[in-house]
PDB file of C-alpha atoms in Angstrom:
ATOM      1  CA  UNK A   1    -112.478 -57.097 -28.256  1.00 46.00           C
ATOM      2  CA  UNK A   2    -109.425 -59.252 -26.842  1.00 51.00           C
ATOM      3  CA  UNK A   3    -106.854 -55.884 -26.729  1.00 57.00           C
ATOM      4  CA  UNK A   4    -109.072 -54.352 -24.198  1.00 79.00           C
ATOM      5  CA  UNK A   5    -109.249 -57.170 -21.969  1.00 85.00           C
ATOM      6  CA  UNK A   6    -107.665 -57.196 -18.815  1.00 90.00           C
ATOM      7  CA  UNK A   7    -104.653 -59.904 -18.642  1.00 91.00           C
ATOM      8  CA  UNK A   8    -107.001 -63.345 -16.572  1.00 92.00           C
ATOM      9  CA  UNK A   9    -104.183 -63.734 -14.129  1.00 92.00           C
ATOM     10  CA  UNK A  10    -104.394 -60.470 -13.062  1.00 93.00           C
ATOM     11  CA  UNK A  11    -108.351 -60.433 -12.794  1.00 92.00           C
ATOM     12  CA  UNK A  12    -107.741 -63.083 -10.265  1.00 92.00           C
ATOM     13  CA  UNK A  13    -105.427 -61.407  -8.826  1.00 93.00           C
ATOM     14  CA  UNK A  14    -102.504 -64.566  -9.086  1.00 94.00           C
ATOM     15  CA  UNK A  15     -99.301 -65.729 -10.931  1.00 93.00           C
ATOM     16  CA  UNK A  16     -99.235 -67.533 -14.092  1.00 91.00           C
ATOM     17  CA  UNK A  17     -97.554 -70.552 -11.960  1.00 90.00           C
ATOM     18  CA  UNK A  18    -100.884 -70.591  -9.596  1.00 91.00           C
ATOM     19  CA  UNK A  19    -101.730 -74.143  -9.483  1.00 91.00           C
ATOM     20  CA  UNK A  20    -105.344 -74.900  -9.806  1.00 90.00           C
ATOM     21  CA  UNK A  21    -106.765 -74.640  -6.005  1.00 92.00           C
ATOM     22  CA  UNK A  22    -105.084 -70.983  -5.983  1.00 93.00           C
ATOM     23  CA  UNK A  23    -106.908 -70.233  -9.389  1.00 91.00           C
ATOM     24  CA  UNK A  24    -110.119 -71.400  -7.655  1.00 91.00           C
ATOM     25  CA  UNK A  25    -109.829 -69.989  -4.381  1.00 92.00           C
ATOM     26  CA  UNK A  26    -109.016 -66.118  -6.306  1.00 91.00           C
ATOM     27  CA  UNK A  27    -111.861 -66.639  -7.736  1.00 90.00           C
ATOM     28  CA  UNK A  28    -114.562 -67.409  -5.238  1.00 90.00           C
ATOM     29  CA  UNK A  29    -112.925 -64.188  -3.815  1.00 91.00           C
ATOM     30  CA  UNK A  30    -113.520 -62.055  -6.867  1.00 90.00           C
ATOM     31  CA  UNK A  31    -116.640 -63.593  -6.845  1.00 87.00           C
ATOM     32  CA  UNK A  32    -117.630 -62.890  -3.405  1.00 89.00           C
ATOM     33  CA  UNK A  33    -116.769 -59.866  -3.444  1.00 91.00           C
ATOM     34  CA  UNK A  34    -118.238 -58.592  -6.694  1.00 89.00           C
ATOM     35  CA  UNK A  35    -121.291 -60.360  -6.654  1.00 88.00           C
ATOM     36  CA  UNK A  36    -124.291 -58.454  -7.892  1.00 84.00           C
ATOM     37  CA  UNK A  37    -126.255 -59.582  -5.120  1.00 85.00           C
ATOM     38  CA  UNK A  38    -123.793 -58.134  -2.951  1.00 86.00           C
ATOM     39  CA  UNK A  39    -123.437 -55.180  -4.898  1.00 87.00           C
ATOM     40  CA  UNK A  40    -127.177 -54.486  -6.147  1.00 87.00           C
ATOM     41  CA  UNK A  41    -127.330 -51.527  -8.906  1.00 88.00           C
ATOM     42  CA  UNK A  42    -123.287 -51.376  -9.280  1.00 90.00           C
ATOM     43  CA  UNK A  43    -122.520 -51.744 -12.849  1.00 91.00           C
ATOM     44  CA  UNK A  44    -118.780 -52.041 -12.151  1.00 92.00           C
ATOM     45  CA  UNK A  45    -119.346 -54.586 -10.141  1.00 88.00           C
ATOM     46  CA  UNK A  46    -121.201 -56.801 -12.226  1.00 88.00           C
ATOM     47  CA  UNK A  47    -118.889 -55.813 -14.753  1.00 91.00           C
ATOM     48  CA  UNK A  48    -115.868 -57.116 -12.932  1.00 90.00           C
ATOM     49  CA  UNK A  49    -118.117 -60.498 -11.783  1.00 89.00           C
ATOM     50  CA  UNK A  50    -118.477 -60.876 -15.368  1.00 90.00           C
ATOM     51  CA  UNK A  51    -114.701 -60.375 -16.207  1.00 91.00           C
ATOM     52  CA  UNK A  52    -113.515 -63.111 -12.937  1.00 90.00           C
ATOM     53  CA  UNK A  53    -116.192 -65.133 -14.252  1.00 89.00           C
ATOM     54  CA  UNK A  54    -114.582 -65.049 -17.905  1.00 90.00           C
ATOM     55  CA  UNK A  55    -111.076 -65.716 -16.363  1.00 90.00           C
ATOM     56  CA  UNK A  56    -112.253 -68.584 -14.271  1.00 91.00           C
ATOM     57  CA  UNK A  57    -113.778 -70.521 -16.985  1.00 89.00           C
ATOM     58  CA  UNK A  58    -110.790 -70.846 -18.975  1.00 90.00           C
ATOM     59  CA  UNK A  59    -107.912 -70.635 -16.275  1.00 91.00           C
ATOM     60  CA  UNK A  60    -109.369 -73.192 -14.666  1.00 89.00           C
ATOM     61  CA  UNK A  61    -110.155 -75.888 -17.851  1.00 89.00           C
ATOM     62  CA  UNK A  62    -106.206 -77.050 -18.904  1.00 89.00           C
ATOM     63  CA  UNK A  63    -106.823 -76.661 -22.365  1.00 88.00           C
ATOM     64  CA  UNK A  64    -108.259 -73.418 -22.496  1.00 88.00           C
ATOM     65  CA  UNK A  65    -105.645 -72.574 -20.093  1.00 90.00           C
ATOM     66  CA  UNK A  66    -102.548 -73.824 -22.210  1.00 88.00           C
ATOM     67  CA  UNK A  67    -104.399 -72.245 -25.414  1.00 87.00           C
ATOM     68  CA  UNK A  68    -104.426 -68.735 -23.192  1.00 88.00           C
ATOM     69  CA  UNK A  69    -100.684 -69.006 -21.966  1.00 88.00           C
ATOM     70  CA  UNK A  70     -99.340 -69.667 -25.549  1.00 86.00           C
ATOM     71  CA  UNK A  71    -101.790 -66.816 -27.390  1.00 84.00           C
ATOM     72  CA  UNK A  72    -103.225 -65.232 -25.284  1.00 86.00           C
ATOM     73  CA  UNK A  73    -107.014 -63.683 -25.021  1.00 83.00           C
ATOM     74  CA  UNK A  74    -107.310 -64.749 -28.987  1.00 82.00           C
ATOM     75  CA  UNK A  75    -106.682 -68.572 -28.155  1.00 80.00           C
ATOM     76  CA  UNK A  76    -109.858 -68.551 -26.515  1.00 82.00           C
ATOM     77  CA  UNK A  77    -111.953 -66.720 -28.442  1.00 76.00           C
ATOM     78  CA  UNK A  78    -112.236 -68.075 -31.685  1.00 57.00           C
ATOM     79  CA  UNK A  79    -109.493 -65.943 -33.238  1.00 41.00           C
ATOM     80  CA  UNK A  80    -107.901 -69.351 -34.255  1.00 40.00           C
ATOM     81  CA  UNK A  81    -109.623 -72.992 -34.942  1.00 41.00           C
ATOM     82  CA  UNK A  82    -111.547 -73.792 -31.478  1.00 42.00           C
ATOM     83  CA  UNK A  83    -112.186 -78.325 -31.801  1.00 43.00           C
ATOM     84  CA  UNK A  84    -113.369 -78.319 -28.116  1.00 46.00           C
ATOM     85  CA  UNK A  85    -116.838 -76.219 -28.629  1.00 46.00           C
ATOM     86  CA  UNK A  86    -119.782 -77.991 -30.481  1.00 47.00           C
ATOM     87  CA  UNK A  87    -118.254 -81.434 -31.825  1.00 42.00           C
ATOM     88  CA  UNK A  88    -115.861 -82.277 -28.540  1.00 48.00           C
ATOM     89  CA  UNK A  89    -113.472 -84.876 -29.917  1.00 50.00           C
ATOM     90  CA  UNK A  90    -113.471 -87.629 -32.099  1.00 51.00           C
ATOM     91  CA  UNK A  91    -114.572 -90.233 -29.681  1.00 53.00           C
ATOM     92  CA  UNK A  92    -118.194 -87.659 -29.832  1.00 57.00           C
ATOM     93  CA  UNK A  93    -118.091 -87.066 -33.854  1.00 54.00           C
ATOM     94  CA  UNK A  94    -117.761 -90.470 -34.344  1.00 52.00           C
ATOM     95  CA  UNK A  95    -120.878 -91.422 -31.892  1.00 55.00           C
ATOM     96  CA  UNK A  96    -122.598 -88.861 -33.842  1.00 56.00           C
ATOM     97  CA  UNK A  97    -122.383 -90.364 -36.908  1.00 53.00           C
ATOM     98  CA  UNK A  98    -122.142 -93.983 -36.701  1.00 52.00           C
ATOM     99  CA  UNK A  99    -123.546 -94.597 -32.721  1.00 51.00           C
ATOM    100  CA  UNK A 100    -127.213 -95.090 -33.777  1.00 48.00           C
ATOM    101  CA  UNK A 101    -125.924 -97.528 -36.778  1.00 49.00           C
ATOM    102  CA  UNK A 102    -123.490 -99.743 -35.050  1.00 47.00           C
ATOM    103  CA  UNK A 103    -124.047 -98.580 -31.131  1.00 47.00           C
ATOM    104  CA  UNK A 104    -120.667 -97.111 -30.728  1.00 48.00           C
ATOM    105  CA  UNK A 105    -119.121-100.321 -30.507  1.00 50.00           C
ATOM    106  CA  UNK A 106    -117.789-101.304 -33.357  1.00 50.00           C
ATOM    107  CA  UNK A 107    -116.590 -97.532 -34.135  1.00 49.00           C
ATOM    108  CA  UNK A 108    -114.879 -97.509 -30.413  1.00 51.00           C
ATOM    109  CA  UNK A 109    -112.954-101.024 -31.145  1.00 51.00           C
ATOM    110  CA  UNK A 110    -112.085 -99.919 -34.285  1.00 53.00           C
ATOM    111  CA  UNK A 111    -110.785 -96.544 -33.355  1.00 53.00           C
ATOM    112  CA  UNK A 112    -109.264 -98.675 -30.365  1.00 54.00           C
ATOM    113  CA  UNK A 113    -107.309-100.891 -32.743  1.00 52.00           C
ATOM    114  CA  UNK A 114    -105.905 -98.002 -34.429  1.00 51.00           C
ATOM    115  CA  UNK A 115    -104.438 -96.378 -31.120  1.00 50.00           C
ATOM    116  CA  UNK A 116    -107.571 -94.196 -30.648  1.00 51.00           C
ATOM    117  CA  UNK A 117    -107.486 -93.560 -27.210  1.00 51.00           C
ATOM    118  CA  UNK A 118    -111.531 -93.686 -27.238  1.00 49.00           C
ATOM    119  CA  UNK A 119    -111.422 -92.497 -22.882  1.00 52.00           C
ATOM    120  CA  UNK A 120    -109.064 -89.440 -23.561  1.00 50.00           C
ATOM    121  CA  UNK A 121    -109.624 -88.838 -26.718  1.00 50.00           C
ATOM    122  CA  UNK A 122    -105.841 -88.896 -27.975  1.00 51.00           C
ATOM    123  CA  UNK A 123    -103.824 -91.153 -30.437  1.00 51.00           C
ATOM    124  CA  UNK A 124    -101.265 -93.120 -29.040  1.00 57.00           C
ATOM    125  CA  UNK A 125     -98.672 -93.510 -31.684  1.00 61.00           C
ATOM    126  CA  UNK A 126     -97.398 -96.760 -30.439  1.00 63.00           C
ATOM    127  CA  UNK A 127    -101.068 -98.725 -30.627  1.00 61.00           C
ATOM    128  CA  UNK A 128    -101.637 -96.894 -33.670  1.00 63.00           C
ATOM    129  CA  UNK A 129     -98.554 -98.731 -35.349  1.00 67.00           C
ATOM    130  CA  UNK A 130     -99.619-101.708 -34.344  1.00 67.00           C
ATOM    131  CA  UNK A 131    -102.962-101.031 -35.947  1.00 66.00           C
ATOM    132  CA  UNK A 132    -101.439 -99.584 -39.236  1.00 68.00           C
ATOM    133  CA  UNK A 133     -99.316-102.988 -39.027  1.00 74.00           C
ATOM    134  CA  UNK A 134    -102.250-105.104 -38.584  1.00 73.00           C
ATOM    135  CA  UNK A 135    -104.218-103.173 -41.672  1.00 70.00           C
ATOM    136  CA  UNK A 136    -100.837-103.318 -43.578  1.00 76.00           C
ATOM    137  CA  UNK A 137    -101.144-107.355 -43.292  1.00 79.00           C
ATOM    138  CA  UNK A 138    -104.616-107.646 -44.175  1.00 78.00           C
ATOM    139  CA  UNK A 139    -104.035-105.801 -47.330  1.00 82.00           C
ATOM    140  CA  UNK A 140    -102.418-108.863 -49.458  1.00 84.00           C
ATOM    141  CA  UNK A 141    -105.348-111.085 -48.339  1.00 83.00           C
ATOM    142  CA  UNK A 142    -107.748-108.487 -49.150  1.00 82.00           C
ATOM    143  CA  UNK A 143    -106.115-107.725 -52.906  1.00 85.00           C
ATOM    144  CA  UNK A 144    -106.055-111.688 -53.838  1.00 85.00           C
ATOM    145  CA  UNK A 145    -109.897-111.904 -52.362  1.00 84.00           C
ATOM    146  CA  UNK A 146    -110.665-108.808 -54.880  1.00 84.00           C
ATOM    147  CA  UNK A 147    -108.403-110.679 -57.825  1.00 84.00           C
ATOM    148  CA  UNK A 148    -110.588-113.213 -57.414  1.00 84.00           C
ATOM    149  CA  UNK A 149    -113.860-111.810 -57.230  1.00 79.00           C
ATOM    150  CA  UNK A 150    -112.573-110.364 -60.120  1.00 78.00           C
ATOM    151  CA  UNK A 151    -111.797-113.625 -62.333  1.00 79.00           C
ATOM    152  CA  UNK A 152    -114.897-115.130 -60.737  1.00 76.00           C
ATOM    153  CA  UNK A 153    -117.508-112.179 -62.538  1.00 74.00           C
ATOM    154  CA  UNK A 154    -115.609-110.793 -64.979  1.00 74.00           C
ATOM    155  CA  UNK A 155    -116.410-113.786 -67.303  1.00 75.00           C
ATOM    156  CA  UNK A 156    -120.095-113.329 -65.680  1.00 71.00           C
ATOM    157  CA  UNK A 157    -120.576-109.537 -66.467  1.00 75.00           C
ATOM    158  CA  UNK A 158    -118.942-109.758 -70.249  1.00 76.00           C
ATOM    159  CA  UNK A 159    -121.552-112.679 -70.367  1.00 79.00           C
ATOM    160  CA  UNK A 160    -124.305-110.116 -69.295  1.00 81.00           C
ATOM    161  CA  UNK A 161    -123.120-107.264 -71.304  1.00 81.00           C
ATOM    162  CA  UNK A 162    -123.549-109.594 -74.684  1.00 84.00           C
ATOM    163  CA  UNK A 163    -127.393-110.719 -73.566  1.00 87.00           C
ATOM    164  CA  UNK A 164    -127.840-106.864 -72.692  1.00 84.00           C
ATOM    165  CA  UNK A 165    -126.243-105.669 -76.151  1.00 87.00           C
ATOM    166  CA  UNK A 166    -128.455-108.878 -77.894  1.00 89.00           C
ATOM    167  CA  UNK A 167    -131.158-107.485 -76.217  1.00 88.00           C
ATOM    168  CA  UNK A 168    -130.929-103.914 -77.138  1.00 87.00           C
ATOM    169  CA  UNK A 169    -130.349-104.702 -80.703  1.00 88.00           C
ATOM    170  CA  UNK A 170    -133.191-107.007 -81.106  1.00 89.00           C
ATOM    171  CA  UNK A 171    -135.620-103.840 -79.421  1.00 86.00           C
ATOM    172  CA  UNK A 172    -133.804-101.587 -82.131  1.00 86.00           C
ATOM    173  CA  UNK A 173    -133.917-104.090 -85.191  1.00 78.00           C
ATOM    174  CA  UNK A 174    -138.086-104.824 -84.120  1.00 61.00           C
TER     175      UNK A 174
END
């Protein structure tokens, strides 16, 4: 359970300011030095290989790492929504779904136009203004092409409808 975890910072044996390399270089000293190779048959050992192993993994990915420093063990472990495990980001949903369809392209230029940053995985609000601009101007265009459609089988479907009601009636009155 997360309360009887050990604080990761002090597994590794470093300050919550430890930049990256220091976070690394702890670790390959925990590691060292609690390896169960190293330490055959010590249960401790392993145990505390495990726990540097644990801390590693997310002080050393920035997003786990920022999830940790704002909540703690229970940012990490699924006490709260977790997007990064199974589905990754949208860029990797949407490939999912529509890659074998459209190859990715299409989706990627789309999600592109719309400020989809489709290499980080990150709306950028400015391109995505500009997109909802661009979709904002297609929209009269796309309501007088429907009016028309409209007005063009309209006449053509109430046509249909009567040769459809004819048709039934003639079947009923047979």
């Amino acid at each position: 359970m997360a309360e009887n975890k050990r604080d990761y910072y002090e597994v590794l044996g470093v300050q919550k300011s430890a930049s990256a390399d220091e976070i690394k270089k702890a670790y390959r000293k925990a590691a060292m030095k609690y390896h169960p190779d190293r330490n055959p048959g010590d249960k401790e050992a392993e145990e505390k290989f495990k726990e540097a192993a644990e801390a590693y993994s997310v002080l050393s990915d920035p997003d786990k790492k920022a999830r940790y420093d704002q909540f703690g063990h229970a940012g990490v472990e699924g006490a709260g929504p977790d997007f990064s495990g199974g589905f990754g980001n949208l860029n990797d949903i949407l490939n999912d779904l529509f890659g074998g369809a459209f190859g990715g392209a299409a989706v990627m230029w789309m999600l592109a136009g719309f400020g989809y940053d489709t290499t980080a995985g990150a709306v950028q609000t400015e391109t995505a203004i500009n997109g909802l601009r661009i979709l904002m101007s297609w929209i009269p265009a796309l309501v007088a092409a429907l009016a028309i459609l409209v007005v063009w089988f309209y006449p053509l479907t109430k046509q249909k409808m009567a040769e459809v009601q004819a048709e039934l009636s003639a079947k009923r009155g047979a």
